[in-house]
PDB file of C-alpha atoms and ligand atoms in Angstrom:
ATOM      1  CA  UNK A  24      26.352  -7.098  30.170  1.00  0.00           C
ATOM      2  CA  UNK A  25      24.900  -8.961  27.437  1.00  0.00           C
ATOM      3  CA  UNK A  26      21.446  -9.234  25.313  1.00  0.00           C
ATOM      4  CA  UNK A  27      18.909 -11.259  26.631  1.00  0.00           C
ATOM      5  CA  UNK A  28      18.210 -12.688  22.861  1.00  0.00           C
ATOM      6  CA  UNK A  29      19.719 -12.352  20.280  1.00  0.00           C
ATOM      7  CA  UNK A  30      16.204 -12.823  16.540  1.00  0.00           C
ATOM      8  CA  UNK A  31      17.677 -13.937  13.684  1.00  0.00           C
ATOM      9  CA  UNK A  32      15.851 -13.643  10.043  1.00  0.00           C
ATOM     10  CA  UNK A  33      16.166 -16.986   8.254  1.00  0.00           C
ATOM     11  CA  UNK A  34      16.054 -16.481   4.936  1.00  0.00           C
ATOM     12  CA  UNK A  35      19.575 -15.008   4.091  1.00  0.00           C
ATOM     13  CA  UNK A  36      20.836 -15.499   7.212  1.00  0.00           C
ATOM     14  CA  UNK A  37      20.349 -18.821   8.532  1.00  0.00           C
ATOM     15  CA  UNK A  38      20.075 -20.147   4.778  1.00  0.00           C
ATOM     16  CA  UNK A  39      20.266 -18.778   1.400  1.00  0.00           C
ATOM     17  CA  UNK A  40      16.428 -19.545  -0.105  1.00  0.00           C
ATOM     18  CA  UNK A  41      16.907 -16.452  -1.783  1.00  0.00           C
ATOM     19  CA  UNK A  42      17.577 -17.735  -5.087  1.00  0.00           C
ATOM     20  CA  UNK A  43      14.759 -20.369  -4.627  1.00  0.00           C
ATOM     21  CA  UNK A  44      12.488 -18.043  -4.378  1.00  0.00           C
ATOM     22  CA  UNK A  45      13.715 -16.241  -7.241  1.00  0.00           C
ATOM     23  CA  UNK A  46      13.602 -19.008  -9.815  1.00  0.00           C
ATOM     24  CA  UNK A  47      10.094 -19.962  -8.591  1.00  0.00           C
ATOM     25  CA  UNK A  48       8.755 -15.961  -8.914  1.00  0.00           C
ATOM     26  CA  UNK A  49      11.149 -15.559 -12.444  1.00  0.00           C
ATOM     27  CA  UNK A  50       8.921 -19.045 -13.623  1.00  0.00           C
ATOM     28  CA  UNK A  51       5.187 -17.622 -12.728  1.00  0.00           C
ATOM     29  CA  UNK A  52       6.564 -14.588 -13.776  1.00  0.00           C
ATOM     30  CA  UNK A  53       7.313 -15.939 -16.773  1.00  0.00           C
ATOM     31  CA  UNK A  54       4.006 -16.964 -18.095  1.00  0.00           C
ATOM     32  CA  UNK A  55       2.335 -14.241 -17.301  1.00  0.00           C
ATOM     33  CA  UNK A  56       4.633 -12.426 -19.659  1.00  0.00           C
ATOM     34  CA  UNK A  57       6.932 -10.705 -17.071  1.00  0.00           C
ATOM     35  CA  UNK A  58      10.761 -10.468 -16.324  1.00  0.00           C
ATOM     36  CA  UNK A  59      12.747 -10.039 -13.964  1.00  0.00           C
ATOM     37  CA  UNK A  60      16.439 -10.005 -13.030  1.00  0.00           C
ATOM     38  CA  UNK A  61      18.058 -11.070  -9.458  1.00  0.00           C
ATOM     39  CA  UNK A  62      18.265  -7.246  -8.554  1.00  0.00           C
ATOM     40  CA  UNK A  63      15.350  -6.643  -8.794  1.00  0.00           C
ATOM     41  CA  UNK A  64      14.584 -10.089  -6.632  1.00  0.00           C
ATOM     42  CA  UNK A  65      16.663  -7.925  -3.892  1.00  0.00           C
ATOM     43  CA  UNK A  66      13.500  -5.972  -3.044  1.00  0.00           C
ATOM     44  CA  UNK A  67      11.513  -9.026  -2.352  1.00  0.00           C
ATOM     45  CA  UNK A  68      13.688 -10.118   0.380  1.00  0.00           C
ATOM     46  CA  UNK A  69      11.543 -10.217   3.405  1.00  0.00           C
ATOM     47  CA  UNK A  70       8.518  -9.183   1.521  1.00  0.00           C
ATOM     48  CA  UNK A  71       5.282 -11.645   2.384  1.00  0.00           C
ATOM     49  CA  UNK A  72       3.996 -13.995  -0.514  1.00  0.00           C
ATOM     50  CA  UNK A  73       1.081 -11.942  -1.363  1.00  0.00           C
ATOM     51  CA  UNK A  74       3.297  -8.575  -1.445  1.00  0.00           C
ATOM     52  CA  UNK A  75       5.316  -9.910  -2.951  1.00  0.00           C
ATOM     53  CA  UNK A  76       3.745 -11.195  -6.387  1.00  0.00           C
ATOM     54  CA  UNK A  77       1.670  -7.146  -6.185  1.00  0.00           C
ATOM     55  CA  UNK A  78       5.341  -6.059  -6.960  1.00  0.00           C
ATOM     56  CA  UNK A  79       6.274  -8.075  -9.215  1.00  0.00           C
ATOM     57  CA  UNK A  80       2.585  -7.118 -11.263  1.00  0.00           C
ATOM     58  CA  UNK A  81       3.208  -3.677 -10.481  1.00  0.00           C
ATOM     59  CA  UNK A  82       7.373  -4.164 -12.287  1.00  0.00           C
ATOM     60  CA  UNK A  83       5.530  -5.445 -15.225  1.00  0.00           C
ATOM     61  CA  UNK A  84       2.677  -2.880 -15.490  1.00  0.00           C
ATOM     62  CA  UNK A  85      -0.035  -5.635 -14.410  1.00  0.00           C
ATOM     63  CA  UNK A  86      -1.019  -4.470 -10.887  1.00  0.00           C
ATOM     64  CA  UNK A  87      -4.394  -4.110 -11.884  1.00  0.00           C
ATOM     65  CA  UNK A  88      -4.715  -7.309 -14.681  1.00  0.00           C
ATOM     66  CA  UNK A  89      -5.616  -9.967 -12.319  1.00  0.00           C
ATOM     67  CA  UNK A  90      -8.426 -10.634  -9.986  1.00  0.00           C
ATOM     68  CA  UNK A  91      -8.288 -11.573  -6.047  1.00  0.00           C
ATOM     69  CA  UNK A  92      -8.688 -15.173  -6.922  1.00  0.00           C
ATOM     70  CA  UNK A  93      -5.813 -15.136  -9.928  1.00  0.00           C
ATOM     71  CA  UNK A  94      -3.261 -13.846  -7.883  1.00  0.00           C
ATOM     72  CA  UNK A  95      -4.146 -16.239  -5.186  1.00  0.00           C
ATOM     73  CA  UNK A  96      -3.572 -18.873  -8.085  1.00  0.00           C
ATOM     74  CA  UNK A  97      -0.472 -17.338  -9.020  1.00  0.00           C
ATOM     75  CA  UNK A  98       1.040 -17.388  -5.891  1.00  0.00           C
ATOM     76  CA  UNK A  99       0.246 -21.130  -4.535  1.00  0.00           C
ATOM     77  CA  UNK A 100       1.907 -22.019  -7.886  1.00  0.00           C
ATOM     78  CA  UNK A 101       4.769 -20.093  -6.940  1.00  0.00           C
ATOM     79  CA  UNK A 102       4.657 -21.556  -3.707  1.00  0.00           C
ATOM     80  CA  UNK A 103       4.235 -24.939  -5.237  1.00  0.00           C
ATOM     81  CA  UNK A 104       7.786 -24.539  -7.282  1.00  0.00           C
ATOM     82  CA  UNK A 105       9.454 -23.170  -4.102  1.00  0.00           C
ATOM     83  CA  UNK A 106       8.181 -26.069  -1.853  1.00  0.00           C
ATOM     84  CA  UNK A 107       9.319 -28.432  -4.508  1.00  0.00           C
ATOM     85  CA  UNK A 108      12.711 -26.789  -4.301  1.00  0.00           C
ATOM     86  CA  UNK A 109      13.231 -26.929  -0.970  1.00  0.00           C
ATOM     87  CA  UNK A 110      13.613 -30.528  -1.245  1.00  0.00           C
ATOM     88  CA  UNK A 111      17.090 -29.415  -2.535  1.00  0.00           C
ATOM     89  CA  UNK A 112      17.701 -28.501   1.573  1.00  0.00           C
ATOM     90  CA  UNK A 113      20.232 -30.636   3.627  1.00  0.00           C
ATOM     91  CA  UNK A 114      22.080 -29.312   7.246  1.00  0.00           C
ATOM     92  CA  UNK A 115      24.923 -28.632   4.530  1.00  0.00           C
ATOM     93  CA  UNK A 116      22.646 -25.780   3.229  1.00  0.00           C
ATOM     94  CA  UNK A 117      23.566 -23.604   6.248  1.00  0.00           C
ATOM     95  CA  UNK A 118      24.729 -20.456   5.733  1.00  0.00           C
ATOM     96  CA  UNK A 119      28.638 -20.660   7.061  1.00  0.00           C
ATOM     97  CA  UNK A 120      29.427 -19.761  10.342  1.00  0.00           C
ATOM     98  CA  UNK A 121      26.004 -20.262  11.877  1.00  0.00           C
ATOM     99  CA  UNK A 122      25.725 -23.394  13.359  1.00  0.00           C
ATOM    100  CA  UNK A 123      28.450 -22.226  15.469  1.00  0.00           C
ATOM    101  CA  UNK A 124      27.073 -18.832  16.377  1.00  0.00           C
ATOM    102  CA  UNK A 125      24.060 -20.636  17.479  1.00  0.00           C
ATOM    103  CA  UNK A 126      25.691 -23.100  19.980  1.00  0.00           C
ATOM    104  CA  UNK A 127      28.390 -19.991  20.899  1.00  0.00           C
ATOM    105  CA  UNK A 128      25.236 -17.923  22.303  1.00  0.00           C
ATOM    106  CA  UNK A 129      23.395 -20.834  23.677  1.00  0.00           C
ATOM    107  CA  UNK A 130      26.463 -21.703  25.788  1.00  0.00           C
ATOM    108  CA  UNK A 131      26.344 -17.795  26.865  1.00  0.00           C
ATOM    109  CA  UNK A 132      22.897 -18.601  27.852  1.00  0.00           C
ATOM    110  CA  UNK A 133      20.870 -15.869  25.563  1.00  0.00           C
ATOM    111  CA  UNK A 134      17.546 -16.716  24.603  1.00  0.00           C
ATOM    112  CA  UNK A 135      17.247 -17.325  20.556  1.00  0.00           C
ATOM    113  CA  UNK A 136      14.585 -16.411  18.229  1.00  0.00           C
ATOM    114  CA  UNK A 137      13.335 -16.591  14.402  1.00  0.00           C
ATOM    115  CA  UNK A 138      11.594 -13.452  12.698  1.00  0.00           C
ATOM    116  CA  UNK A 139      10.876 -14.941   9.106  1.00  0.00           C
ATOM    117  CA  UNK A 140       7.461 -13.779   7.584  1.00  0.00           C
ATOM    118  CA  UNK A 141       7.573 -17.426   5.363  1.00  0.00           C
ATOM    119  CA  UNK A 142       4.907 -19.505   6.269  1.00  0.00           C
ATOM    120  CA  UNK A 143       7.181 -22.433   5.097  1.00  0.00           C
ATOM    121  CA  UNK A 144       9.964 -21.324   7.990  1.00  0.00           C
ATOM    122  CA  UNK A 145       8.739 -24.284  10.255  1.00  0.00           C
ATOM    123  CA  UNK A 146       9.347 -26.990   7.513  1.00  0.00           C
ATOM    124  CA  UNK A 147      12.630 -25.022   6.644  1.00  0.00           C
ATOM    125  CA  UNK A 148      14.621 -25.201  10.339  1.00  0.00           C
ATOM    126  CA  UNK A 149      13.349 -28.798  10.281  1.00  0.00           C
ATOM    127  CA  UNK A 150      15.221 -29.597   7.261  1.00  0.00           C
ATOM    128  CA  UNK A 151      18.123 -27.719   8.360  1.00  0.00           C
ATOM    129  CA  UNK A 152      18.604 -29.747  11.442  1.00  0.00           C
ATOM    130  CA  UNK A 153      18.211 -26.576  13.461  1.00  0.00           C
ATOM    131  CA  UNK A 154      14.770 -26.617  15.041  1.00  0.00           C
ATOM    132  CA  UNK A 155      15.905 -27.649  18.707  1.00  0.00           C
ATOM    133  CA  UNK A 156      18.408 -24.220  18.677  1.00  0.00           C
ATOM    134  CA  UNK A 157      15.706 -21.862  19.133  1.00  0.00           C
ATOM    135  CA  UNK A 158      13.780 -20.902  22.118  1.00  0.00           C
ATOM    136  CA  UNK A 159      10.668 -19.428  20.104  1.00  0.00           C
ATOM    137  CA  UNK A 160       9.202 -19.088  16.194  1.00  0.00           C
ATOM    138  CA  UNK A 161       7.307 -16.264  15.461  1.00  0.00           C
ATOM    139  CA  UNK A 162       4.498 -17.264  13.359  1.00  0.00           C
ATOM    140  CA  UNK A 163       4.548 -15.767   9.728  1.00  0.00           C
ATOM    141  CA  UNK A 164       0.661 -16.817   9.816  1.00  0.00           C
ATOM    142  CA  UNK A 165      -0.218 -14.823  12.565  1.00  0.00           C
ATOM    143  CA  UNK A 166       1.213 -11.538  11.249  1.00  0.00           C
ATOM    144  CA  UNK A 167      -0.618  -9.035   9.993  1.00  0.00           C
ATOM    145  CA  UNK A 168       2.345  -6.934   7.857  1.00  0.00           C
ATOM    146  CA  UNK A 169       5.473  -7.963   6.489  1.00  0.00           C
ATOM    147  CA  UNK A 170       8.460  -6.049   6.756  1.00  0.00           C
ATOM    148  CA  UNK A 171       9.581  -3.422   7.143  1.00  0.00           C
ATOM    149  CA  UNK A 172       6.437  -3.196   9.410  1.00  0.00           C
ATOM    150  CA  UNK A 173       8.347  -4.260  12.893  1.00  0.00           C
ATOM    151  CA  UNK A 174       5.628  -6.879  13.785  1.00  0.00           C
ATOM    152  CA  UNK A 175       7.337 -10.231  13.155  1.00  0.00           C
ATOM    153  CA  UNK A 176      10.485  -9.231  15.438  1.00  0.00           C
ATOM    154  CA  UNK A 177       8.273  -7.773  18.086  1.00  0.00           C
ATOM    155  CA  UNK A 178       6.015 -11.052  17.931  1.00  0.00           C
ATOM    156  CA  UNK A 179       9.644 -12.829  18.578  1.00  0.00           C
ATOM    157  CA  UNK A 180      10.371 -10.876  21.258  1.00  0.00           C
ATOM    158  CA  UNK A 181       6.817 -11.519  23.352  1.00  0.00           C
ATOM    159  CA  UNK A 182       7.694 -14.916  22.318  1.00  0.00           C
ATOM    160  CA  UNK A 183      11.108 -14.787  23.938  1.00  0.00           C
ATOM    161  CA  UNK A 184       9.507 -12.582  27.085  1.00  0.00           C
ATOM    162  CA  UNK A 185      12.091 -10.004  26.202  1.00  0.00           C
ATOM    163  CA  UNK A 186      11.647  -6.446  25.761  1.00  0.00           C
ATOM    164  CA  UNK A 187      12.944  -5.392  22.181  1.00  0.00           C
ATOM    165  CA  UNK A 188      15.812  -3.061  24.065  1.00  0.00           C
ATOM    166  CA  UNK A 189      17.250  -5.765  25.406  1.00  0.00           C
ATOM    167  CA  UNK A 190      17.556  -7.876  22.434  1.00  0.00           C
ATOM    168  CA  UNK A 191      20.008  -8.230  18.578  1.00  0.00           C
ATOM    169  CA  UNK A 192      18.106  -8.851  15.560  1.00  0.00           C
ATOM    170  CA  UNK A 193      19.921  -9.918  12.814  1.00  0.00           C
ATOM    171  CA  UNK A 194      18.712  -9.928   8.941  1.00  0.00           C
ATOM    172  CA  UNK A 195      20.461  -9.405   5.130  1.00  0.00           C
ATOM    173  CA  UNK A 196      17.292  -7.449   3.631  1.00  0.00           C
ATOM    174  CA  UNK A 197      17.155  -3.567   4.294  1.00  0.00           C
ATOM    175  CA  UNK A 198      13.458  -3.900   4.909  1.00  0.00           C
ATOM    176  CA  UNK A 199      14.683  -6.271   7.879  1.00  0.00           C
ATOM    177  CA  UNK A 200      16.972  -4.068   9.099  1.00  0.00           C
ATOM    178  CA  UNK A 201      13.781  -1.196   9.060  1.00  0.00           C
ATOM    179  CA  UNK A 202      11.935  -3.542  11.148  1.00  0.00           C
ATOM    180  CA  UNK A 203      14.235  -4.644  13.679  1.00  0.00           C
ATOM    181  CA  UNK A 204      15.838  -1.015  13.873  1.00  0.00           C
ATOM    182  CA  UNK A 205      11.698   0.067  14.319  1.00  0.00           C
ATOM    183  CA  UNK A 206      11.151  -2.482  16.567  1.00  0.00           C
ATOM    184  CA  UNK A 207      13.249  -0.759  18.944  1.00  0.00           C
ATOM    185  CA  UNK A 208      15.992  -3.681  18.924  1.00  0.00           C
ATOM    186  CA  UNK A 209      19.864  -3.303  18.011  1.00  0.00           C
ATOM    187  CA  UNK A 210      20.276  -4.209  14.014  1.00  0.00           C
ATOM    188  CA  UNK A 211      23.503  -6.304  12.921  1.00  0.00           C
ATOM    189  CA  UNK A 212      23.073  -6.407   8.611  1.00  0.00           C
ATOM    190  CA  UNK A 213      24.790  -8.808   6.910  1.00  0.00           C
ATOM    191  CA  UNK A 214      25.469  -7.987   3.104  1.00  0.00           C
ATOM    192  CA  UNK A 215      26.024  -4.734   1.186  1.00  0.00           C
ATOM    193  CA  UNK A 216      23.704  -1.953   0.869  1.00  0.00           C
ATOM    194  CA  UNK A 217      22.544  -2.305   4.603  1.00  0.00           C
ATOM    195  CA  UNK A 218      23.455   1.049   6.103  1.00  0.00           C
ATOM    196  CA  UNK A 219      20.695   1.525   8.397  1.00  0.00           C
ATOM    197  CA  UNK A 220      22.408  -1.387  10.558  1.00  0.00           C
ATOM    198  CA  UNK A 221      23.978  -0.665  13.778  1.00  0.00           C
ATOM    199  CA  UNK A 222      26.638  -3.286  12.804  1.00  0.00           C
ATOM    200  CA  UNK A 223      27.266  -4.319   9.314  1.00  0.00           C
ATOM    201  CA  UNK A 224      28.873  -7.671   8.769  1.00  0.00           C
ATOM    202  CA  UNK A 225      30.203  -8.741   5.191  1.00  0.00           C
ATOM    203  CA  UNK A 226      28.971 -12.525   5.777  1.00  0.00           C
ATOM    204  CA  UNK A 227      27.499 -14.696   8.203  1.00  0.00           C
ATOM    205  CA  UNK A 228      31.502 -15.856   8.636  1.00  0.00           C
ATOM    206  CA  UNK A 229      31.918 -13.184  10.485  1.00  0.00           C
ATOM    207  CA  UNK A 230      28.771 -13.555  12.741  1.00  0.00           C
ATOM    208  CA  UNK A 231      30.353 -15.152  15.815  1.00  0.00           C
ATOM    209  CA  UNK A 232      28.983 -14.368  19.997  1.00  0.00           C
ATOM    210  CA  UNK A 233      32.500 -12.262  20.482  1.00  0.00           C
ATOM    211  CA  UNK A 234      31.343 -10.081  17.478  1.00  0.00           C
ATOM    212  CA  UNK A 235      27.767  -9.754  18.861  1.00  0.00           C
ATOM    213  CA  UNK A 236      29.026  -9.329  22.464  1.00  0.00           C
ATOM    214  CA  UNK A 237      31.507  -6.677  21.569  1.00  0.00           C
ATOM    215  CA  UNK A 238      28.767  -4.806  19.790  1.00  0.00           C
ATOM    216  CA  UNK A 239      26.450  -4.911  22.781  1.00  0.00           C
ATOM    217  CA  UNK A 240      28.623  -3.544  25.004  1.00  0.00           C
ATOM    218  CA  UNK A 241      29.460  -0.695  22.348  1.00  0.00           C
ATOM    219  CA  UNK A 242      25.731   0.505  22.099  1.00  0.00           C
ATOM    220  CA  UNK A 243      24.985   3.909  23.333  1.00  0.00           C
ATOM    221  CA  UNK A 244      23.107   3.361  26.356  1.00  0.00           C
ATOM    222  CA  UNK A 245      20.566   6.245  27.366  1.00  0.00           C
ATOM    223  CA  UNK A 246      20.690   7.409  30.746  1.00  0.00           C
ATOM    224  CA  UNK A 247      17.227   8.243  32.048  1.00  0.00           C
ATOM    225  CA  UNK A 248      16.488  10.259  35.372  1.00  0.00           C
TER     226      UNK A 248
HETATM  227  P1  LIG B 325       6.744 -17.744   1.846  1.00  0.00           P
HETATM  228  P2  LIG B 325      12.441 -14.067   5.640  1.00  0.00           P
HETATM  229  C1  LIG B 325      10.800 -14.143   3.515  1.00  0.00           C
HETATM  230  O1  LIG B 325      11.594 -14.810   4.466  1.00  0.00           O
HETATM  231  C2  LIG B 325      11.553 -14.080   2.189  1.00  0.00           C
HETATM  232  O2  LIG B 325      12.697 -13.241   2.330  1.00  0.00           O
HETATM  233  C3  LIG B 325      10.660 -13.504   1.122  1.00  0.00           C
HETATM  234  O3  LIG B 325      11.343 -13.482  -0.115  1.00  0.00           O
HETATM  235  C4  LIG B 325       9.388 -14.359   1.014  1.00  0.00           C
HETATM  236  O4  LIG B 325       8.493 -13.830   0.046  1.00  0.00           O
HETATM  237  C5  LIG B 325       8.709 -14.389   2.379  1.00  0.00           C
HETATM  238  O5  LIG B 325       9.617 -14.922   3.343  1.00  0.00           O
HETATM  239  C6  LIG B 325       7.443 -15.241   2.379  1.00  0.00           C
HETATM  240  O6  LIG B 325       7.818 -16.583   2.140  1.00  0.00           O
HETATM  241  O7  LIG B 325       6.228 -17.528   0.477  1.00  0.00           O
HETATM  242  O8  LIG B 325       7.593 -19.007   1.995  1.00  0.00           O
HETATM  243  O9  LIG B 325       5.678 -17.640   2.904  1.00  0.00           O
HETATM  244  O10 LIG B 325      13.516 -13.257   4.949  1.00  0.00           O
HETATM  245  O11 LIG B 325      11.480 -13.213   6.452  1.00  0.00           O
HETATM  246  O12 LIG B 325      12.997 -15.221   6.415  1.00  0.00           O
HETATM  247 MG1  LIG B 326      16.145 -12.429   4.858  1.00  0.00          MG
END
């Protein structure tokens, strides 16, 4: 037995933008007379644009300075230093071990998804040379909540015409690992500080079909009458 798909997240998983969009946020930041450090950039992992600049204003005790038009401001100018950075991406900037994984679980003939709530993932697989490996993008612009809200892998799964029982989700944020674990799927973490996973994996190295198979088959399967 094996899953019919196997989601992955992108960011921190297929690629490390991570620390792009931390040097964008850290610049708006910035001049609006806030700091912040790359822990607390660990709780804006998965986290939507918009939700993401709220806690940022609410870390520097501005939740309430701006208007609905300023923080739209602020964040297309954060989006504006990230999309400039991503310039920076090659196929070299994929994460190690995954280019393989993703040709190991096509040849086992599993569907493939993306769950990423960026609304720059399209332009991002494109310049990673890895647009053609999967069977269905759920769109971050057609999502209502980020996660840990379960909606983006759930929207991947429709996608996919799987039922979320059936399928792996894989992400390095613990508010991933809420949503795919909510979603009703089987969670693989990879990183520290990821619990909540059903299988946690140190790095992508590690991420190979054997490992995934080998954790399917281990699941607890409930017997219904
Ligand atoms: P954008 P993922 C998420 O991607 C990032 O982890 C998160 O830091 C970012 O704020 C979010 O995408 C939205 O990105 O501003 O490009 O629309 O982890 O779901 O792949
Ligand atoms: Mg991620």
């Amino acid at each position: 037995m094996t899953p019919d798909a196997v989601v992955f997240d992108l960011d921190g998983v297929i690629t490390d933008t991570a620390h792009l969009h931390f040097l964008a946020w850290r610049a708006v930041a910035q001049e609006i007379g806030i700091t912040f450090d790359e822990n607390f950039n660990e709780q804006l992992k998965g986290i939507s644009r918009m939700d993401s600049l709220q806690r940022i204003l609410q870390h520097g005790g501005k939740a309430g300075a701006f208007s609905d038009k300023q923080r739209l401001a602020l964040a297309g100018k954060k989006n504006d230093l990230y999309v400039r950075s991503l310039a920076s991406l090659t196929q070299a900037s994929l994460l190690p071990g995954i280019r393989e994984v993703l040709a190991e679980i096509r040849a086992a003939k599993v569907k493939i998804g993306l769950a990423s709530v960026s609304l720059n993932a399209p332009g991002i697989v494109q310049a990673l040379g890895v647009h053609k490996a999967f069977d269905f993008c759920a769109d971050a612009s057609r999502i209502a909540c980020s996660k840990p809200d379960p909606e983006i892998f759930l929207a991947a799964c429709a996608g996919l015409k799987v039922r979320p029982e059936s399928a792996i989700g894989i992400e390095d944020a613990a508010a991933g690992v809420e949503a795919i674990n909510a979603a009703g799927m089987l969670s693989v973490g990879i990183g520290s500080g990821l619990e909540q996973a059903g299988l946690q994996l140190h790095s992508t190295r590690e991420l190979t079909w054997k490992c995934l198979s080998d954790f399917w088959a281990s699941r607890p399967v409930l017997i219904r009458n």
